[in-house]
Amino acid sequence: MADEIKKEEEKSLNFLEEIVEEDLAAGRYKSILTRFPPEPNGYLHIGHSKSIVLNFGLARKYGGKTNLRFDDTNPVTEDTEYVESIKADIRWLGFEWANEFYASDYFEQLYLFAEELIRKGLAYVDDSSAEAIARMKGTPTEPGTASPFRTRDVETNLQLFRDMRAGKYKDGEKVLRAKIDMASSNMHFRDPLMYRIKHAHHHRTGDAWCIYPMYDFAHGQSDSIEKITHSICTLEFVPHRPLYDWFIEKLDIFPSHQYEFARLNLNYTVLSKRKLLQLVNEGHVSGWDDPRMPTISGLRRRGYTPESIRLFAEKIGVAKRENLIDVSLLEFCVREHLNKIASRRMVVFDPLKIVVSNYEQPEEWLSSEDNPEDPGTTHRQLPFSRELYIEQDDFMENPPKKFFRLSPGQKVRLKSAYIIQCDEVVKDASGKITELRCSYLPESKSGGAQSNMKVQATIHWVSIPHAITAEVRLYDRLFRVEDPANEAGDFKEYINPDSLQVLQAAYAEPALRNAKFDEHYQFLRKGYFYLDKDSSEEKMVFNRTSTLRDTWAKEQRKDRPNP
Ligand code: ATP
Ligand code: MG
């Protein structure tokens, strides 16, 4: 049954796939061309990955291509650092673009389009101030009023527009507007702005321009210049679509079509570059790639894999209505993948010393599977000796009834080693436990006569003389409320003060010494971990990618009264 449902899901197309299949079947296009159009004013976040998987995925599925187009029409906020990070992130996600374009490459062509609309009597230069234009715009229920400059003749408009380009005017002194309908029920039709004056340096065109096209004029025309067939954007652009079509129709250029889907919203975080930038600039996080950030670079540093992010994007599907996705789904996806690929290691975070009193050998090396989920797993060698560390909380001197791990007189199995029994609790003068004296069952290791002996629990451990230390960084959600952007006051008031916990020295088995960036680890019973870029020759640093289970959800349930 579950299999059938799964197959059913695989078969059903999302609405964009349906559109593409229909277009191809009807022979409207020989092949499709999509584009991913980031504005280079910040790092990509998990929301963008949704759009990337959609655009590149559609093209891949139907044998088409995807352009990467930097939407760099706003000179003030853009930076080449962002351009580079965006390219690296898309490649890391597993996609390659057919062409790397910049909207700024089209500035001359866009300018010529604008002159053409002026010549057709469909655009005019307006001297009104921004406030006056806003005032004359009307409201959704009241028509707007015409600007006194609306009736300028073609020649005057052409001259003024050329003067705008030539730098004769200051910022805000004039704008170019499309001449459409000041009474339209669609506010975007009430003579929308096409160009504004901005004496600013652009990251690619330098000082060549002091007028810059507005999004609505630049975007559709850029799509058309590239002959994009399916221009996919988020729902807030639905009311812009008639304008998108209007420019294309009036200019009589390649008819790209715009389609809209619901943007990804994720709980316990913010997905707006402006807000993420504030977190970076105000030092709430260590940078765009802080492992708590919902950025692609943050997720990568934390130990997310491209596979897990693509799986997530596919699981949430392509919706036409706004919704808030539970971040635990993203965590589920990363566990799914890491469970298959992570190498198992034992690491003790909060050590309690064990002396195995009847263990007389100096040491021995035991073999343990790197990954029991992998049928072709390799094995690593694990040192065992007389002195071990286990976790403090795997021992209780006075255990409650259901405590199955170590306590006086009780046995546990040490993973991939022996069964031990606690014989004595050693304390210092203040009554604090300093170590446990245990005995081991020599026949209890794998292959031995007592290897099948039943004990209630298996715990992880490390051999003290062989242990290496590493710093471990444990992350929790960056915000303590589901939807910080929509709470009263500033979203930063809702930052979770406990989102980062640093363990300066955890004790690890020596196999972890050669940790690599292309390897993911499961620290047994602790979660999935990934080497951090702060690691050095002297000190390894690990990020917890995720816990092994959805402990957060459990905590949340605990807080609620039982029904
Ligand atoms: P932000 O709100 O983070 O500033 P943006 O829409 O301004 O996002 P762009 O760089 O313009 O960012 O986005 C590039 C592409 O990614 C656009 O097509 C946009 O629709 C898409 N995109 C941005 N955020 C999301 C999201 N949360 N979910 C899905 N797609 C998104
Ligand atoms: Mg944008």
Coordinates of C-alpha atoms and ligand atoms in Angstrom, one line a residue:
M1 CA 0.0 0.0 0.0
A2 CA 2.7 2.5 1.0
D3 CA 4.6 1.5 -2.1
E4 CA 1.5 2.2 -4.2
I5 CA 1.1 5.6 -2.7
K6 CA 4.8 6.3 -3.3
K7 CA 4.5 5.3 -7.0
E8 CA 1.4 7.4 -7.3
E9 CA 3.4 10.4 -6.0
E10 CA 6.2 9.7 -8.4
K11 CA 3.8 9.6 -11.3
S12 CA 1.9 12.8 -10.6
L13 CA 3.4 15.9 -12.1
N14 CA 3.5 19.2 -10.4
F15 CA 1.6 22.0 -12.1
L16 CA 4.8 23.4 -13.8
E17 CA 5.7 20.0 -15.2
E18 CA 2.2 19.7 -16.6
I19 CA 2.5 23.1 -18.3
V20 CA 5.9 22.2 -19.8
E21 CA 4.6 18.8 -21.0
E22 CA 1.6 20.5 -22.6
D23 CA 3.8 23.1 -24.3
L24 CA 6.2 20.6 -25.7
A25 CA 3.4 18.3 -26.8
A26 CA 1.7 21.2 -28.6
G27 CA 5.0 22.0 -30.3
R28 CA 5.1 25.6 -28.8
Y29 CA 8.8 25.1 -28.1
K30 CA 11.3 22.6 -29.3
S31 CA 13.0 22.7 -26.0
I32 CA 12.6 24.7 -22.8
L33 CA 14.8 27.3 -21.3
T34 CA 14.5 28.4 -17.7
R35 CA 16.6 30.8 -15.7
F36 CA 17.5 31.3 -12.0
P37 CA 17.7 35.1 -11.4
P38 CA 19.4 35.9 -8.1
E39 CA 20.0 39.5 -7.1
P40 CA 23.7 39.5 -6.0
N41 CA 22.9 41.3 -2.7
G42 CA 23.4 38.4 -0.3
Y43 CA 24.1 34.7 0.1
L44 CA 21.6 32.2 -1.1
H45 CA 19.4 30.6 1.5
I46 CA 17.3 27.4 1.6
G47 CA 14.4 29.2 0.0
H48 CA 16.5 29.9 -3.1
S49 CA 17.5 26.2 -3.2
K50 CA 13.8 25.5 -3.8
S51 CA 13.8 27.8 -6.8
I52 CA 17.1 26.4 -8.0
V53 CA 15.9 22.8 -7.8
L54 CA 12.7 23.8 -9.6
N55 CA 14.3 25.7 -12.5
F56 CA 17.3 23.5 -13.1
G57 CA 15.3 20.4 -12.3
L58 CA 12.6 21.2 -14.9
A59 CA 15.2 21.8 -17.6
R60 CA 17.1 18.7 -16.7
K61 CA 13.9 16.6 -16.7
Y62 CA 12.8 17.8 -20.1
G63 CA 16.1 18.1 -21.9
G64 CA 16.2 21.9 -21.7
K65 CA 18.7 24.4 -20.3
T66 CA 18.9 26.9 -17.5
N67 CA 20.6 30.3 -17.5
L68 CA 22.1 31.8 -14.4
R69 CA 21.2 35.5 -14.6
F70 CA 22.3 38.0 -12.0
D71 CA 19.6 40.5 -11.5
D72 CA 22.0 43.3 -10.9
T73 CA 19.8 46.4 -11.7
N74 CA 20.3 47.9 -8.3
P75 CA 23.9 49.3 -8.1
V76 CA 23.8 50.1 -4.4
T77 CA 23.4 46.7 -2.8
E78 CA 25.4 44.5 -5.0
D79 CA 28.8 43.0 -4.6
T80 CA 31.0 40.5 -6.5
E81 CA 31.5 38.6 -3.2
Y82 CA 27.9 37.6 -3.5
V83 CA 28.2 36.7 -7.2
E84 CA 31.0 34.3 -6.4
S85 CA 29.2 32.7 -3.4
I86 CA 26.0 32.3 -5.5
K87 CA 27.9 30.4 -8.2
A88 CA 29.7 28.2 -5.7
D89 CA 26.4 27.4 -4.0
I90 CA 24.5 26.4 -7.2
R91 CA 27.4 24.2 -8.3
W92 CA 27.6 22.6 -4.8
L93 CA 23.9 21.8 -5.1
G94 CA 24.7 19.8 -8.2
F95 CA 23.6 22.1 -11.0
E96 CA 25.4 23.8 -13.9
W97 CA 24.0 26.7 -16.0
A98 CA 24.1 26.9 -19.7
N99 CA 25.1 30.6 -19.6
E100 CA 26.1 33.1 -17.0
F101 CA 24.4 36.4 -17.8
Y102 CA 23.9 39.7 -16.0
A103 CA 20.9 41.9 -16.4
S104 CA 23.4 44.7 -16.6
D105 CA 24.7 43.2 -19.9
Y106 CA 21.3 44.3 -21.3
F107 CA 21.4 47.9 -20.1
E108 CA 22.0 49.3 -23.7
Q109 CA 19.3 47.0 -25.1
L110 CA 16.8 47.9 -22.4
Y111 CA 17.5 51.6 -22.9
L112 CA 16.7 51.1 -26.6
F113 CA 13.5 49.3 -25.7
A114 CA 12.6 52.3 -23.5
E115 CA 13.2 54.7 -26.3
E116 CA 11.0 52.6 -28.6
L117 CA 8.1 52.8 -26.1
I118 CA 8.6 56.5 -25.9
R119 CA 8.4 56.7 -29.7
K120 CA 5.2 54.7 -29.6
G121 CA 3.8 57.2 -27.2
L122 CA 3.8 54.5 -24.5
A123 CA 6.3 56.1 -22.0
Y124 CA 7.0 59.5 -20.7
V125 CA 9.4 61.4 -18.5
D126 CA 7.8 62.6 -15.3
D127 CA 9.3 65.4 -13.2
S128 CA 7.0 64.8 -10.2
S129 CA 8.6 63.9 -6.9
A130 CA 8.4 60.4 -5.5
E131 CA 5.8 61.6 -2.9
A132 CA 3.7 63.3 -5.6
I133 CA 3.7 60.2 -7.7
A134 CA 2.7 58.1 -4.8
R135 CA -0.1 60.5 -4.0
M136 CA -1.4 60.5 -7.6
K137 CA -1.4 56.8 -7.7
G138 CA -4.8 56.5 -6.0
T139 CA -5.9 53.5 -4.0
P140 CA -7.2 50.1 -5.1
T141 CA -10.7 51.5 -4.8
E142 CA -10.1 55.0 -6.2
P143 CA -8.6 55.7 -9.6
G144 CA -5.3 57.6 -9.7
T145 CA -4.8 61.1 -11.2
A146 CA -2.7 61.8 -14.3
S147 CA 0.6 63.5 -13.7
P148 CA 0.8 67.0 -15.3
F149 CA 3.8 65.7 -17.3
R150 CA 1.8 62.8 -18.8
T151 CA 0.9 64.6 -22.0
R152 CA 4.5 65.6 -23.0
D153 CA 5.0 64.9 -26.7
V154 CA 7.3 62.2 -28.0
E155 CA 10.2 64.5 -29.0
T156 CA 10.3 66.2 -25.6
N157 CA 10.2 62.8 -23.9
L158 CA 13.0 61.5 -26.0
Q159 CA 15.2 64.5 -25.4
L160 CA 14.6 64.4 -21.6
F161 CA 15.2 60.7 -21.4
R162 CA 18.5 61.1 -23.3
D163 CA 19.4 64.0 -20.9
M164 CA 18.6 61.7 -18.0
R165 CA 21.1 59.2 -19.4
A166 CA 23.6 61.9 -20.0
G167 CA 23.7 62.8 -16.4
K168 CA 22.0 66.2 -16.6
Y169 CA 19.8 65.6 -13.6
K170 CA 20.2 64.7 -10.0
D171 CA 18.9 61.5 -8.3
G172 CA 15.1 61.6 -8.1
E173 CA 14.7 64.6 -10.3
K174 CA 13.0 62.7 -13.1
V175 CA 11.7 59.2 -13.8
L176 CA 10.6 57.4 -16.9
R177 CA 7.1 55.9 -16.6
A178 CA 5.1 53.6 -18.9
K179 CA 1.9 55.3 -20.0
I180 CA -0.8 52.7 -19.4
D181 CA -4.0 53.4 -17.4
M182 CA -4.2 55.5 -14.2
A183 CA -7.6 54.1 -13.5
S184 CA -6.7 50.4 -13.8
S185 CA -7.9 48.1 -11.1
N186 CA -4.3 46.6 -11.2
M187 CA -2.1 49.2 -9.4
H188 CA 0.9 48.0 -11.4
F189 CA -0.8 49.4 -14.5
R190 CA -1.0 52.9 -13.2
D191 CA 1.9 54.2 -15.1
P192 CA 4.6 52.1 -13.5
L193 CA 8.2 53.4 -13.2
M194 CA 10.6 52.1 -15.8
Y195 CA 13.7 54.1 -15.0
R196 CA 15.1 56.0 -12.1
I197 CA 18.2 58.2 -11.8
K198 CA 20.9 56.9 -9.5
H199 CA 24.4 58.3 -9.6
A200 CA 26.0 55.2 -8.2
H201 CA 28.9 53.0 -9.1
H202 CA 27.8 49.6 -10.4
H203 CA 29.8 46.4 -9.8
R204 CA 30.0 45.6 -13.5
T205 CA 29.2 48.7 -15.5
G206 CA 31.1 51.1 -13.3
D207 CA 30.1 54.7 -13.9
A208 CA 28.7 54.1 -17.4
W209 CA 25.1 54.6 -16.3
C210 CA 23.3 56.9 -14.0
I211 CA 19.9 55.7 -14.9
Y212 CA 18.8 52.2 -13.9
P213 CA 15.8 50.1 -15.0
M214 CA 13.2 49.1 -12.5
Y215 CA 12.7 45.4 -11.8
D216 CA 9.4 45.2 -13.8
F217 CA 10.9 46.6 -16.9
A218 CA 14.3 44.8 -16.6
H219 CA 13.1 41.3 -15.7
G220 CA 10.7 40.4 -18.4
Q221 CA 12.7 42.1 -21.1
S222 CA 15.8 40.2 -20.0
D223 CA 13.8 36.9 -20.1
S224 CA 12.8 37.8 -23.6
I225 CA 16.3 38.7 -24.8
E226 CA 17.5 35.3 -23.6
K227 CA 14.4 33.6 -25.1
I228 CA 13.4 32.1 -21.8
T229 CA 10.4 29.9 -22.3
H230 CA 9.2 29.5 -18.7
S231 CA 10.0 32.3 -16.3
I232 CA 9.3 31.0 -12.8
C233 CA 8.9 33.3 -9.9
T234 CA 7.2 33.5 -6.5
L235 CA 3.6 34.3 -5.9
E236 CA 4.0 38.0 -5.0
F237 CA 4.6 38.6 -8.7
V238 CA 1.2 37.4 -9.8
P239 CA -0.1 41.0 -10.0
H240 CA 3.0 42.0 -12.0
R241 CA 2.3 39.4 -14.7
P242 CA -0.1 41.6 -16.8
L243 CA 2.6 44.2 -16.9
Y244 CA 5.2 41.6 -17.8
D245 CA 3.0 40.6 -20.8
W246 CA 2.2 44.3 -21.7
F247 CA 5.9 45.3 -22.2
I248 CA 6.5 42.1 -24.3
E249 CA 3.4 42.7 -26.4
K250 CA 4.1 46.4 -27.0
L251 CA 7.7 45.8 -27.9
D252 CA 6.7 42.8 -30.0
I253 CA 9.6 40.7 -28.7
F254 CA 10.0 37.0 -27.9
P255 CA 7.1 36.0 -25.7
S256 CA 8.5 34.6 -22.5
H257 CA 5.8 33.5 -20.0
Q258 CA 5.8 34.0 -16.3
Y259 CA 4.5 31.3 -13.9
E260 CA 4.3 31.6 -10.1
F261 CA 4.7 29.2 -7.2
A262 CA 4.6 29.7 -3.4
R263 CA 7.9 30.7 -1.8
L264 CA 9.3 28.5 0.8
N265 CA 8.8 29.6 4.3
L266 CA 10.5 27.7 7.1
N267 CA 9.7 27.9 10.8
Y268 CA 12.2 28.9 13.5
T269 CA 14.1 31.0 11.0
V270 CA 14.0 34.0 8.7
L271 CA 14.4 33.7 5.0
S272 CA 15.0 37.2 3.8
K273 CA 18.4 38.4 2.7
R274 CA 17.8 41.8 4.4
K275 CA 17.1 40.1 7.7
L276 CA 20.0 37.6 7.3
L277 CA 22.3 40.6 6.5
Q278 CA 21.2 42.2 9.8
L279 CA 22.1 39.0 11.7
V280 CA 25.5 39.1 10.1
N281 CA 26.2 42.8 10.4
E282 CA 25.1 43.1 14.0
G283 CA 27.1 40.1 15.1
H284 CA 24.3 37.8 16.1
V285 CA 26.0 35.1 14.1
S286 CA 29.6 34.7 13.0
G287 CA 28.9 35.3 9.3
W288 CA 26.8 34.3 6.3
D289 CA 28.1 30.7 6.7
D290 CA 27.5 30.4 10.5
P291 CA 26.2 26.9 10.8
R292 CA 23.0 28.2 12.4
M293 CA 22.1 30.3 9.3
P294 CA 19.5 29.0 6.8
T295 CA 22.0 29.9 4.0
I296 CA 23.3 27.2 1.7
S297 CA 26.8 28.1 2.9
G298 CA 25.7 27.8 6.5
L299 CA 24.0 24.4 5.9
R300 CA 27.0 23.2 4.0
R301 CA 29.4 24.2 6.8
R302 CA 27.1 22.5 9.3
G303 CA 27.3 19.2 7.4
Y304 CA 24.2 19.2 5.2
T305 CA 24.7 17.4 1.9
P306 CA 23.4 18.6 -1.6
E307 CA 21.4 15.3 -1.7
S308 CA 19.6 16.2 1.5
I309 CA 18.7 19.7 0.3
R310 CA 17.5 18.4 -3.0
L311 CA 15.4 15.7 -1.3
F312 CA 13.9 18.4 0.9
A313 CA 13.0 20.6 -2.1
E314 CA 11.3 17.6 -3.8
K315 CA 9.4 16.6 -0.6
I316 CA 7.9 20.0 -0.1
G317 CA 6.7 20.0 -3.7
V318 CA 5.5 23.0 -5.8
A319 CA 2.7 24.7 -4.1
K320 CA 0.5 27.5 -5.3
R321 CA -0.5 28.7 -1.9
E322 CA 1.7 30.2 0.9
N323 CA 2.6 27.8 3.7
L324 CA 5.0 27.4 6.5
I325 CA 7.2 24.3 6.3
D326 CA 8.3 22.6 9.4
V327 CA 12.1 22.7 9.8
S328 CA 12.0 19.2 11.2
L329 CA 11.3 18.0 7.6
L330 CA 14.7 19.5 6.5
E331 CA 16.3 17.7 9.5
F332 CA 14.5 14.5 8.5
C333 CA 16.0 14.8 5.0
V334 CA 19.5 15.2 6.2
R335 CA 19.3 12.3 8.6
E336 CA 17.9 10.2 5.8
H337 CA 21.0 10.8 3.8
L338 CA 23.6 10.9 6.5
N339 CA 22.4 7.6 8.0
K340 CA 23.4 6.0 4.7
I341 CA 26.8 7.6 4.3
A342 CA 28.1 8.7 7.7
S343 CA 31.0 6.8 9.3
R344 CA 30.3 5.7 12.8
R345 CA 32.7 6.9 15.5
M346 CA 32.6 6.9 19.3
V347 CA 33.0 10.2 21.1
V348 CA 32.4 10.9 24.8
F349 CA 31.2 14.4 25.6
D350 CA 31.0 14.4 29.4
P351 CA 33.4 11.8 30.6
L352 CA 33.2 9.4 33.6
K353 CA 36.3 7.3 34.2
I354 CA 36.1 3.5 34.3
V355 CA 38.8 1.2 35.5
V356 CA 38.4 -2.3 34.3
S357 CA 40.0 -4.0 37.2
N358 CA 40.3 -7.5 35.8
Y359 CA 41.7 -6.4 32.5
E360 CA 45.4 -7.4 32.6
Q361 CA 46.5 -6.8 29.0
P362 CA 48.1 -3.4 28.1
E363 CA 45.6 -2.9 25.2
E364 CA 43.9 -4.7 22.3
W365 CA 42.5 -3.5 19.0
L366 CA 38.9 -4.5 18.2
S367 CA 37.3 -4.2 14.8
S368 CA 34.1 -2.2 14.3
E369 CA 32.0 -1.4 11.2
D370 CA 32.3 2.0 9.8
N371 CA 28.7 1.9 8.7
P372 CA 26.3 -0.9 9.4
E373 CA 23.8 0.6 6.9
D374 CA 26.3 0.0 4.1
P375 CA 26.4 -3.6 2.9
G376 CA 30.0 -3.1 1.7
T377 CA 31.1 -1.4 4.9
T378 CA 34.8 -1.0 5.8
H379 CA 36.0 -1.6 9.3
R380 CA 38.1 0.4 11.7
Q381 CA 40.3 -0.6 14.6
L382 CA 39.2 0.4 18.0
P383 CA 41.6 0.3 21.0
F384 CA 40.4 -1.2 24.3
S385 CA 42.4 -0.8 27.5
R386 CA 42.0 -0.9 31.2
E387 CA 40.9 2.8 31.5
L388 CA 37.9 4.0 29.7
Y389 CA 35.6 6.9 29.5
I390 CA 31.8 6.6 29.3
E391 CA 29.2 9.4 29.5
Q392 CA 28.3 10.6 32.9
D393 CA 24.7 10.2 32.2
D394 CA 25.1 6.5 31.2
F395 CA 25.7 5.8 34.9
M396 CA 23.4 6.3 37.9
E397 CA 24.2 5.4 41.4
N398 CA 20.6 5.2 42.5
P399 CA 18.7 4.5 39.3
P400 CA 15.0 4.7 39.0
K401 CA 13.2 1.6 37.9
K402 CA 13.4 2.0 34.2
F403 CA 17.1 3.0 34.0
F404 CA 18.8 0.2 32.0
R405 CA 22.3 1.5 31.7
L406 CA 25.1 1.2 34.2
S407 CA 24.5 1.3 37.9
P408 CA 26.1 -0.6 40.9
G409 CA 25.9 -4.3 40.3
Q410 CA 24.5 -3.9 36.8
K411 CA 25.8 -4.8 33.4
V412 CA 26.0 -3.0 30.1
R413 CA 27.6 -3.8 26.8
L414 CA 30.3 -1.5 25.5
K415 CA 29.7 -1.1 21.8
S416 CA 31.9 -3.4 19.7
A417 CA 33.7 -4.6 22.9
Y418 CA 32.8 -6.4 26.1
I419 CA 30.1 -6.5 28.7
I420 CA 31.1 -4.8 31.9
Q421 CA 29.7 -4.8 35.4
C422 CA 30.0 -2.0 37.9
D423 CA 31.5 -3.3 41.1
E424 CA 32.4 -0.2 43.0
V425 CA 31.8 3.6 43.0
V426 CA 34.8 5.6 43.9
K427 CA 34.3 9.1 45.4
D428 CA 36.4 12.0 46.5
A429 CA 36.3 13.7 49.9
S430 CA 33.4 15.9 48.8
G431 CA 31.3 12.8 47.7
K432 CA 31.7 13.4 44.0
I433 CA 32.1 10.3 41.9
T434 CA 35.7 10.2 40.5
E435 CA 35.6 6.8 38.8
L436 CA 33.9 3.4 38.6
R437 CA 35.6 0.1 39.2
C438 CA 34.2 -2.4 36.8
S439 CA 35.0 -6.0 35.7
Y440 CA 34.6 -7.2 32.2
L441 CA 33.4 -10.5 30.8
P442 CA 36.3 -11.8 28.6
E443 CA 34.0 -14.1 26.7
S444 CA 31.4 -11.5 25.9
K445 CA 33.1 -9.9 22.9
S446 CA 32.0 -10.7 19.4
G447 CA 32.7 -14.4 18.7
G448 CA 33.2 -15.3 22.3
A449 CA 31.1 -17.8 24.3
Q450 CA 29.1 -15.1 26.0
S451 CA 28.7 -12.9 23.0
N452 CA 25.0 -13.5 22.9
M453 CA 24.4 -12.7 26.6
K454 CA 21.5 -10.4 27.0
V455 CA 22.0 -7.0 28.6
Q456 CA 19.6 -4.2 28.6
A457 CA 21.8 -1.5 27.0
T458 CA 24.8 -0.9 24.8
I459 CA 26.7 2.3 25.4
H460 CA 29.6 4.1 23.7
W461 CA 33.0 4.6 25.2
V462 CA 36.6 5.5 24.5
S463 CA 39.9 4.2 25.7
I464 CA 41.6 6.9 27.8
P465 CA 45.2 6.5 26.8
H466 CA 44.2 6.4 23.1
A467 CA 41.6 9.2 23.2
I468 CA 42.1 12.3 21.2
T469 CA 40.2 15.5 21.9
A470 CA 38.2 17.7 19.7
E471 CA 36.0 20.8 20.1
V472 CA 32.3 20.1 19.5
R473 CA 29.7 22.7 18.6
L474 CA 26.1 21.8 19.3
Y475 CA 23.5 23.9 17.6
D476 CA 19.9 24.5 18.3
R477 CA 17.3 26.6 16.4
L478 CA 18.4 30.2 15.9
F479 CA 15.0 31.5 16.9
R480 CA 12.8 30.4 19.8
V481 CA 9.5 31.2 18.1
E482 CA 8.0 29.6 14.9
D483 CA 7.7 32.7 12.8
P484 CA 10.0 35.4 14.2
A485 CA 9.4 37.8 11.2
N486 CA 5.7 38.0 12.1
E487 CA 6.0 38.5 15.9
A488 CA 5.5 41.8 17.6
G489 CA 8.6 44.0 17.6
D490 CA 11.9 43.3 16.1
F491 CA 12.6 39.8 14.9
K492 CA 15.9 39.8 16.6
E493 CA 14.3 39.9 20.0
Y494 CA 13.3 36.3 19.4
I495 CA 16.8 34.9 18.9
N496 CA 17.4 31.8 20.9
P497 CA 20.2 32.6 23.4
D498 CA 21.1 28.9 23.6
S499 CA 21.5 28.2 19.9
L500 CA 25.2 27.4 20.3
Q501 CA 26.8 25.3 22.9
V502 CA 30.5 24.7 22.7
L503 CA 32.2 21.7 24.3
Q504 CA 35.9 22.5 24.4
A505 CA 37.1 19.0 24.7
A506 CA 35.2 15.9 23.8
Y507 CA 37.1 12.5 23.9
A508 CA 37.1 10.6 20.7
E509 CA 38.4 7.3 19.5
P510 CA 41.7 7.7 17.5
A511 CA 40.1 6.8 14.1
L512 CA 38.6 10.3 14.1
R513 CA 42.1 11.8 14.0
N514 CA 42.1 11.8 10.2
A515 CA 38.7 13.4 9.8
K516 CA 38.1 14.9 6.4
F517 CA 35.8 17.4 4.8
D518 CA 34.5 14.9 2.4
E519 CA 33.4 12.6 5.2
H520 CA 30.4 12.8 7.4
Y521 CA 30.3 11.2 10.8
Q522 CA 27.8 9.8 13.2
F523 CA 29.0 10.0 16.7
L524 CA 27.2 7.0 18.2
R525 CA 24.1 8.0 20.1
K526 CA 25.0 11.7 19.7
G527 CA 24.1 12.7 16.2
Y528 CA 25.6 13.6 12.9
F529 CA 28.8 15.6 12.9
Y530 CA 31.0 17.4 10.3
L531 CA 34.4 18.9 10.5
D532 CA 34.3 22.7 10.7
K533 CA 36.6 25.0 8.8
D534 CA 37.9 26.4 12.1
S535 CA 39.8 23.2 12.6
S536 CA 43.6 23.3 12.6
E537 CA 46.5 21.0 12.9
E538 CA 46.3 21.4 16.7
K539 CA 42.6 21.2 17.1
M540 CA 39.7 19.6 15.4
V541 CA 36.3 21.2 15.6
F542 CA 33.1 19.4 14.8
N543 CA 29.7 20.8 14.1
R544 CA 26.6 18.9 15.0
T545 CA 24.7 18.7 11.8
S546 CA 21.7 17.2 13.5
T547 CA 20.7 15.0 16.4
L548 CA 19.7 11.4 15.6
R549 CA 16.1 11.9 16.3
D550 CA 13.7 14.7 16.5
T551 CA 14.4 15.6 20.1
W552 CA 13.0 19.1 19.7
A553 CA 9.5 17.8 18.8
K554 CA 9.7 15.6 21.9
E555 CA 10.6 18.5 24.1
Q556 CA 7.8 20.5 22.7
R557 CA 5.3 17.8 23.4
K558 CA 6.6 17.4 27.0
D559 CA 5.8 21.1 27.6
R560 CA 2.2 20.5 26.7
P561 CA -0.3 19.2 29.2
N562 CA -1.3 15.6 28.6
P563 CA -4.7 15.3 27.1
Ligands
ATP1 P1 14.9 37.6 -0.4 O1 13.6 37.8 0.1 O2 15.7 36.6 0.4 O3 15.6 38.9 -0.5 P2 14.6 37.6 -3.2 O4 13.4 37.1 -3.9 O5 14.8 39.1 -3.2 O6 14.7 37.0 -1.8 P3 16.4 37.0 -5.3 O7 17.8 37.0 -5.3 O8 15.7 38.0 -6.1 O9 15.9 37.0 -3.8 O10 15.8 35.5 -5.6 C1 16.2 34.8 -6.7 C2 15.2 33.8 -7.0 O11 14.9 32.9 -5.9 C3 13.9 34.4 -7.4 O12 13.3 33.8 -8.5 C4 13.0 34.2 -6.2 O13 11.7 34.1 -6.6 C5 13.5 32.9 -5.6 N1 13.3 32.9 -4.2 C6 13.7 33.8 -3.3 N2 13.3 33.4 -2.0 C7 12.6 32.3 -2.2 C8 11.9 31.4 -1.3 N3 11.8 31.7 0.0 N4 11.3 30.3 -1.8 C9 11.4 30.1 -3.1 N5 12.0 30.8 -4.0 C10 12.6 31.9 -3.6
MG2 MG 14.3 39.7 -5.6

